[in-house]
Amino acid sequence: MNLENNLRTTTQWEIIENTFDPDQLVTTGSNFMIGNGYMGYRGTFEEWEAKDYVACIVTDTWDKAEGSQWSELCNVPNGLFTQLFVNDKLVTVFDGEITDYYRALDLRNGLNQRKMRWRSSEEDGVQLEVEKFASKTNHHVLAMRYSFTALQDGTYRLNTGIDGKVWSIKGEHFKSYTPFEEDSLLGLSLKTYEQDTEIAVVEGIAFLENTPEKSEITITDKGCFRELEFTLKKGETVTFQKVVSITHSNEVQHPIKLAKEEVSQGLQYGYDTLKKEHQQSWDSFWDRSDIQIQGNPEAQVLTRFNIYQAFIATPTHANLPIGARGLSCQVYQGAAFWDQETYNLPMYCYTHPEIAKNLVTYRFDTLPGAKRKAQNLGYYGAFYAWTSGKTGDELFPDYFFTDVLTGRKIRNHFNCWQIHISPDVVYGIWLYYEASLDWDFILKHGAEVLFEVAQFLVSRVHFKKDKDRFELIRLLGPDEYHENVDNDAYTNYLTKYALEKAIWAFDTMKEKEPNRLQEILNTVGIEEQARNDWSEIAELIYLPKPDPKTRVIEQFDGYFTLEDIRPDALRKRLIDPGEYWGWPNGIAVNTQVLKQADVIQLLALFDGFSDEVLTANYEYYEPRTEHGSSLSPSVHALVACKANHHEEAYRYFMEASTIDLYNASKKVMSGGSFLGGIHTAAAGGVWRIIIEGFAGFKVKTDGIAFDPAIPDAWEGISFKLFVKQCLLEISVYKDSFHVKSDRSNTDSITIDFRGQQVSLVPGAAVDF
Ligand code: IFM
């Protein structure tokens, strides 16, 4: 299989595979997946089982498996399970002769397709054609059309139903399985171990071409299946449609009842009608979200692939988090990290603010969990969870890695020292507010979060009397190789920023909504005096400044005194390739080698640093960064754009956008542990690189600005933005720039193009 080659032959809306490569099974299972933000169904084959990493991960089903300390989303039974036997031989990609093989993911329509011609060694054969989707109009529903044509006379047998023997990373989640058959539907009702969540999987089928001669239902302890038999003549085709509904008691009151109704209704509508509605919904998504890249088909498909993956990972039906691996597997527990605010939220803020609102509201909804975490650790206010599920309580365990040399567990402090997560949440709220001007959100939800985070920071800073400044000690920045550091540049700058936003909300409310301000102060349990604390700290917090000579900002106190070595040279010191590089004994700890660079992260998110500083820091940190995190390439691309390193920016764009599709740099298995799945932050980062990096888009208080630098390899980019309540169509070429304000807009917007400003009224356009 060579996806890179295949890509060049597509319509720029598909990824296609023409050869099945068993060594890529984990990766392609993720890459070809379908989903709708409620469920993620891996792009595996219908006949596959748990060992082949089949999964349907459903959001809002966090649960600790039997005997496990880890809360993760459940992988639910596979309602699309279908095995086809030709004269008793299983049709499978692992056996027999496969010709005309084709697997595709239609990104435009959210469809997974497979075609293949299969023959056994005895020349029995069949032509198979399958298409399936996770409905974008009813998030509980999966639909499939399954068709096969006999390549010679014979007996063809189907075993289709619900396979409850699922793959689960941390163990068994279901304490009970109740399979049933009712009104021609098959169902499986499950109860989870820890939360007692009821999950229902119901399926129904209808034949569209030919019907079985024999039909029997088999109920096993963990599944239910239909055994169907056909005697076919060469050239005869059997086609059936299958509708599955997956519901659970955290969302609906009567999961089984609803799932049965949805399947019956789906079958009545029929596959084609369901598909049409589903496609219309994708149309409206792409209408706002597509980025058209002229002159480079490969970059075009990569861009759409990443937008697609970021989107299907995002719950749009409720205020729930985006998991670091989306819904592609259980890795990272289906939980949100800081990735959500810094990598995924921007795309929604500027294209689908209603989705951005769900995400920022999720942080409001999880304030109680963040407050519990602060309290447990001896602070006040809101210390957001490093790994955040439904309630916002910390899901990250104290022990994550194992020292492969000693077999001992390593105590990491991701959960208690990575305090930048709270200001990152503020960053997200401000991003949303600046883009949407949704003051109502600030009043109802945002201000309370800002105040609680400010209070947490008040309780976390230290005043150094001799230096007359506030400092932050015992930190872990985004660069996870260096734990227990003081004054991490990213964290300190962000702390000041978060306090300033709390002050802004306080002052604006005091002027406009004093009663609401008082209510929030009462809820948080603080007096007006708190504002003075925030302001004093914001003024006196120590910000590591660029060195006067080199212009480089020190990542944390003492970083420059560490051994200066490059990642490749350092790697040679590994005794075992599986060793962890970070705290407390890893090879990077006493060196300047970084997992991901905190200063680069800072420069990527914030403006106000001079060109000299941008260039000096990019050139200093880039060679010292190992990119152990999939978050790293996109921020490097963003800063390379700002620092006018255009070739580097493009190189990092390619790295970020191909992390999953070309599977060049990330391991899918390590020490026997599954690490695969979609890198959702990298997918969101791709949007940021193109729009904020290459198109140079920026939101300002009084409008928006652009300072583009289109990659040499492209001719132009066209996209839409919805910002400050204005829908805009933008086209950027090497020598021209065009913005059109949609007729439906109600207000004008100021566009700044490299210092030239134009106020654009609804319906008007401007060329620069
Ligand atoms: O949040 C990231 C972190 O920055 C690096 N490790 C993976 C996490 C989840 O993506």
PDB file of C-alpha atoms in Angstrom, residues 327-432:
ATOM      1  CA  LEU A 327     -13.002   8.691  19.186  1.00  0.00           C
ATOM      2  CA  SER A 328     -10.513   6.634  17.207  1.00  0.00           C
ATOM      3  CA  CYS A 329      -9.574   4.420  20.167  1.00  0.00           C
ATOM      4  CA  GLN A 330      -9.415   4.471  23.966  1.00  0.00           C
ATOM      5  CA  VAL A 331      -5.896   5.916  24.154  1.00  0.00           C
ATOM      6  CA  TYR A 332      -5.779   9.028  26.354  1.00  0.00           C
ATOM      7  CA  GLN A 333      -9.100   7.977  27.824  1.00  0.00           C
ATOM      8  CA  GLY A 334     -11.261   9.936  25.369  1.00  0.00           C
ATOM      9  CA  ALA A 335     -10.466  12.957  27.491  1.00  0.00           C
ATOM     10  CA  ALA A 336      -9.629  16.570  26.740  1.00  0.00           C
ATOM     11  CA  PHE A 337      -6.154  17.966  27.322  1.00  0.00           C
ATOM     12  CA  TRP A 338      -4.925  21.496  26.724  1.00  0.00           C
ATOM     13  CA  ASP A 339      -4.931  20.403  23.077  1.00  0.00           C
ATOM     14  CA  GLN A 340      -8.622  21.248  22.974  1.00  0.00           C
ATOM     15  CA  GLU A 341      -8.143  24.981  23.567  1.00  0.00           C
ATOM     16  CA  THR A 342      -4.813  25.507  21.871  1.00  0.00           C
ATOM     17  CA  TYR A 343      -5.162  23.268  18.815  1.00  0.00           C
ATOM     18  CA  ASN A 344      -8.786  22.381  18.115  1.00  0.00           C
ATOM     19  CA  LEU A 345     -10.889  25.277  19.313  1.00  0.00           C
ATOM     20  CA  PRO A 346      -9.577  27.964  16.898  1.00  0.00           C
ATOM     21  CA  MET A 347     -11.017  26.270  13.804  1.00  0.00           C
ATOM     22  CA  TYR A 348     -14.469  26.277  15.402  1.00  0.00           C
ATOM     23  CA  CYS A 349     -14.192  29.811  16.778  1.00  0.00           C
ATOM     24  CA  TYR A 350     -13.762  31.097  13.225  1.00  0.00           C
ATOM     25  CA  THR A 351     -15.992  28.712  11.274  1.00  0.00           C
ATOM     26  CA  HIS A 352     -18.649  27.203  13.557  1.00  0.00           C
ATOM     27  CA  PRO A 353     -18.943  29.340  16.700  1.00  0.00           C
ATOM     28  CA  GLU A 354     -21.841  27.215  17.946  1.00  0.00           C
ATOM     29  CA  ILE A 355     -19.436  24.279  18.247  1.00  0.00           C
ATOM     30  CA  ALA A 356     -16.822  26.499  19.896  1.00  0.00           C
ATOM     31  CA  LYS A 357     -19.476  27.536  22.371  1.00  0.00           C
ATOM     32  CA  ASN A 358     -20.176  23.904  23.300  1.00  0.00           C
ATOM     33  CA  LEU A 359     -16.490  23.411  23.980  1.00  0.00           C
ATOM     34  CA  VAL A 360     -16.017  26.470  26.150  1.00  0.00           C
ATOM     35  CA  THR A 361     -19.264  25.742  27.955  1.00  0.00           C
ATOM     36  CA  TYR A 362     -17.885  22.286  28.706  1.00  0.00           C
ATOM     37  CA  ARG A 363     -15.138  24.028  30.689  1.00  0.00           C
ATOM     38  CA  PHE A 364     -17.803  25.913  32.633  1.00  0.00           C
ATOM     39  CA  ASP A 365     -19.730  22.696  33.256  1.00  0.00           C
ATOM     40  CA  THR A 366     -16.587  21.066  34.603  1.00  0.00           C
ATOM     41  CA  LEU A 367     -15.723  23.872  37.031  1.00  0.00           C
ATOM     42  CA  PRO A 368     -16.778  21.733  40.013  1.00  0.00           C
ATOM     43  CA  GLY A 369     -14.223  19.066  39.034  1.00  0.00           C
ATOM     44  CA  ALA A 370     -11.515  21.699  38.553  1.00  0.00           C
ATOM     45  CA  LYS A 371     -12.326  23.172  41.959  1.00  0.00           C
ATOM     46  CA  ARG A 372     -12.157  19.760  43.586  1.00  0.00           C
ATOM     47  CA  LYS A 373      -8.759  19.195  42.034  1.00  0.00           C
ATOM     48  CA  ALA A 374      -7.464  22.546  43.340  1.00  0.00           C
ATOM     49  CA  GLN A 375      -8.803  21.795  46.781  1.00  0.00           C
ATOM     50  CA  ASN A 376      -7.341  18.291  46.892  1.00  0.00           C
ATOM     51  CA  LEU A 377      -3.924  19.738  46.150  1.00  0.00           C
ATOM     52  CA  GLY A 378      -4.231  22.543  48.702  1.00  0.00           C
ATOM     53  CA  TYR A 379      -5.089  25.432  46.379  1.00  0.00           C
ATOM     54  CA  TYR A 380      -8.248  27.352  45.763  1.00  0.00           C
ATOM     55  CA  GLY A 381     -10.072  28.371  42.609  1.00  0.00           C
ATOM     56  CA  ALA A 382     -10.071  26.090  39.561  1.00  0.00           C
ATOM     57  CA  PHE A 383      -7.159  23.871  38.636  1.00  0.00           C
ATOM     58  CA  TYR A 384      -8.382  22.199  35.454  1.00  0.00           C
ATOM     59  CA  ALA A 385      -7.707  18.532  34.946  1.00  0.00           C
ATOM     60  CA  TRP A 386      -4.771  17.610  32.766  1.00  0.00           C
ATOM     61  CA  THR A 387      -6.974  14.806  31.493  1.00  0.00           C
ATOM     62  CA  SER A 388     -10.588  15.858  31.614  1.00  0.00           C
ATOM     63  CA  GLY A 389     -13.640  13.672  31.077  1.00  0.00           C
ATOM     64  CA  LYS A 390     -17.271  14.274  31.898  1.00  0.00           C
ATOM     65  CA  THR A 391     -16.968  15.789  35.367  1.00  0.00           C
ATOM     66  CA  GLY A 392     -13.669  17.615  35.044  1.00  0.00           C
ATOM     67  CA  ASP A 393     -12.069  15.615  37.843  1.00  0.00           C
ATOM     68  CA  GLU A 394      -8.480  14.666  37.144  1.00  0.00           C
ATOM     69  CA  LEU A 395      -8.339  11.396  35.211  1.00  0.00           C
ATOM     70  CA  PHE A 396      -4.586  11.303  34.781  1.00  0.00           C
ATOM     71  CA  PRO A 397      -2.962   8.759  37.041  1.00  0.00           C
ATOM     72  CA  ASP A 398       0.090   9.485  39.212  1.00  0.00           C
ATOM     73  CA  TYR A 399       1.970   6.713  37.468  1.00  0.00           C
ATOM     74  CA  PHE A 400       1.894   6.674  33.698  1.00  0.00           C
ATOM     75  CA  PHE A 401       5.195   5.395  32.318  1.00  0.00           C
ATOM     76  CA  THR A 402       7.225   2.404  33.358  1.00  0.00           C
ATOM     77  CA  ASP A 403      10.997   2.493  33.502  1.00  0.00           C
ATOM     78  CA  VAL A 404      11.787  -0.223  30.973  1.00  0.00           C
ATOM     79  CA  LEU A 405      15.209  -0.804  32.532  1.00  0.00           C
ATOM     80  CA  THR A 406      14.008  -1.463  36.078  1.00  0.00           C
ATOM     81  CA  GLY A 407      10.378  -2.349  35.484  1.00  0.00           C
ATOM     82  CA  ARG A 408       9.421   0.236  38.105  1.00  0.00           C
ATOM     83  CA  LYS A 409       6.620   2.672  37.597  1.00  0.00           C
ATOM     84  CA  ILE A 410       7.550   6.313  37.088  1.00  0.00           C
ATOM     85  CA  ARG A 411       5.807   9.005  39.136  1.00  0.00           C
ATOM     86  CA  ASN A 412       5.095  11.768  36.642  1.00  0.00           C
ATOM     87  CA  HIS A 413       3.596  15.067  37.685  1.00  0.00           C
ATOM     88  CA  PHE A 414       1.591  15.800  34.580  1.00  0.00           C
ATOM     89  CA  ASN A 415      -1.536  15.946  36.716  1.00  0.00           C
ATOM     90  CA  CYS A 416      -0.311  18.319  39.433  1.00  0.00           C
ATOM     91  CA  TRP A 417       2.508  20.460  38.026  1.00  0.00           C
ATOM     92  CA  GLN A 418       1.256  21.136  34.531  1.00  0.00           C
ATOM     93  CA  ILE A 419      -0.675  24.136  35.797  1.00  0.00           C
ATOM     94  CA  HIS A 420      -0.735  25.899  32.431  1.00  0.00           C
ATOM     95  CA  ILE A 421      -3.922  23.968  31.725  1.00  0.00           C
ATOM     96  CA  SER A 422      -5.965  26.508  33.718  1.00  0.00           C
ATOM     97  CA  PRO A 423      -4.693  29.577  31.833  1.00  0.00           C
ATOM     98  CA  ASP A 424      -5.064  27.545  28.611  1.00  0.00           C
ATOM     99  CA  VAL A 425      -8.768  27.295  29.382  1.00  0.00           C
ATOM    100  CA  VAL A 426      -8.833  31.090  29.732  1.00  0.00           C
ATOM    101  CA  TYR A 427      -7.027  31.343  26.403  1.00  0.00           C
ATOM    102  CA  GLY A 428      -9.866  29.328  24.847  1.00  0.00           C
ATOM    103  CA  ILE A 429     -12.564  31.459  26.424  1.00  0.00           C
ATOM    104  CA  TRP A 430     -10.943  34.653  25.229  1.00  0.00           C
ATOM    105  CA  LEU A 431     -10.456  33.237  21.733  1.00  0.00           C
ATOM    106  CA  TYR A 432     -14.139  32.376  21.611  1.00  0.00           C
TER     107      TYR A 432
END
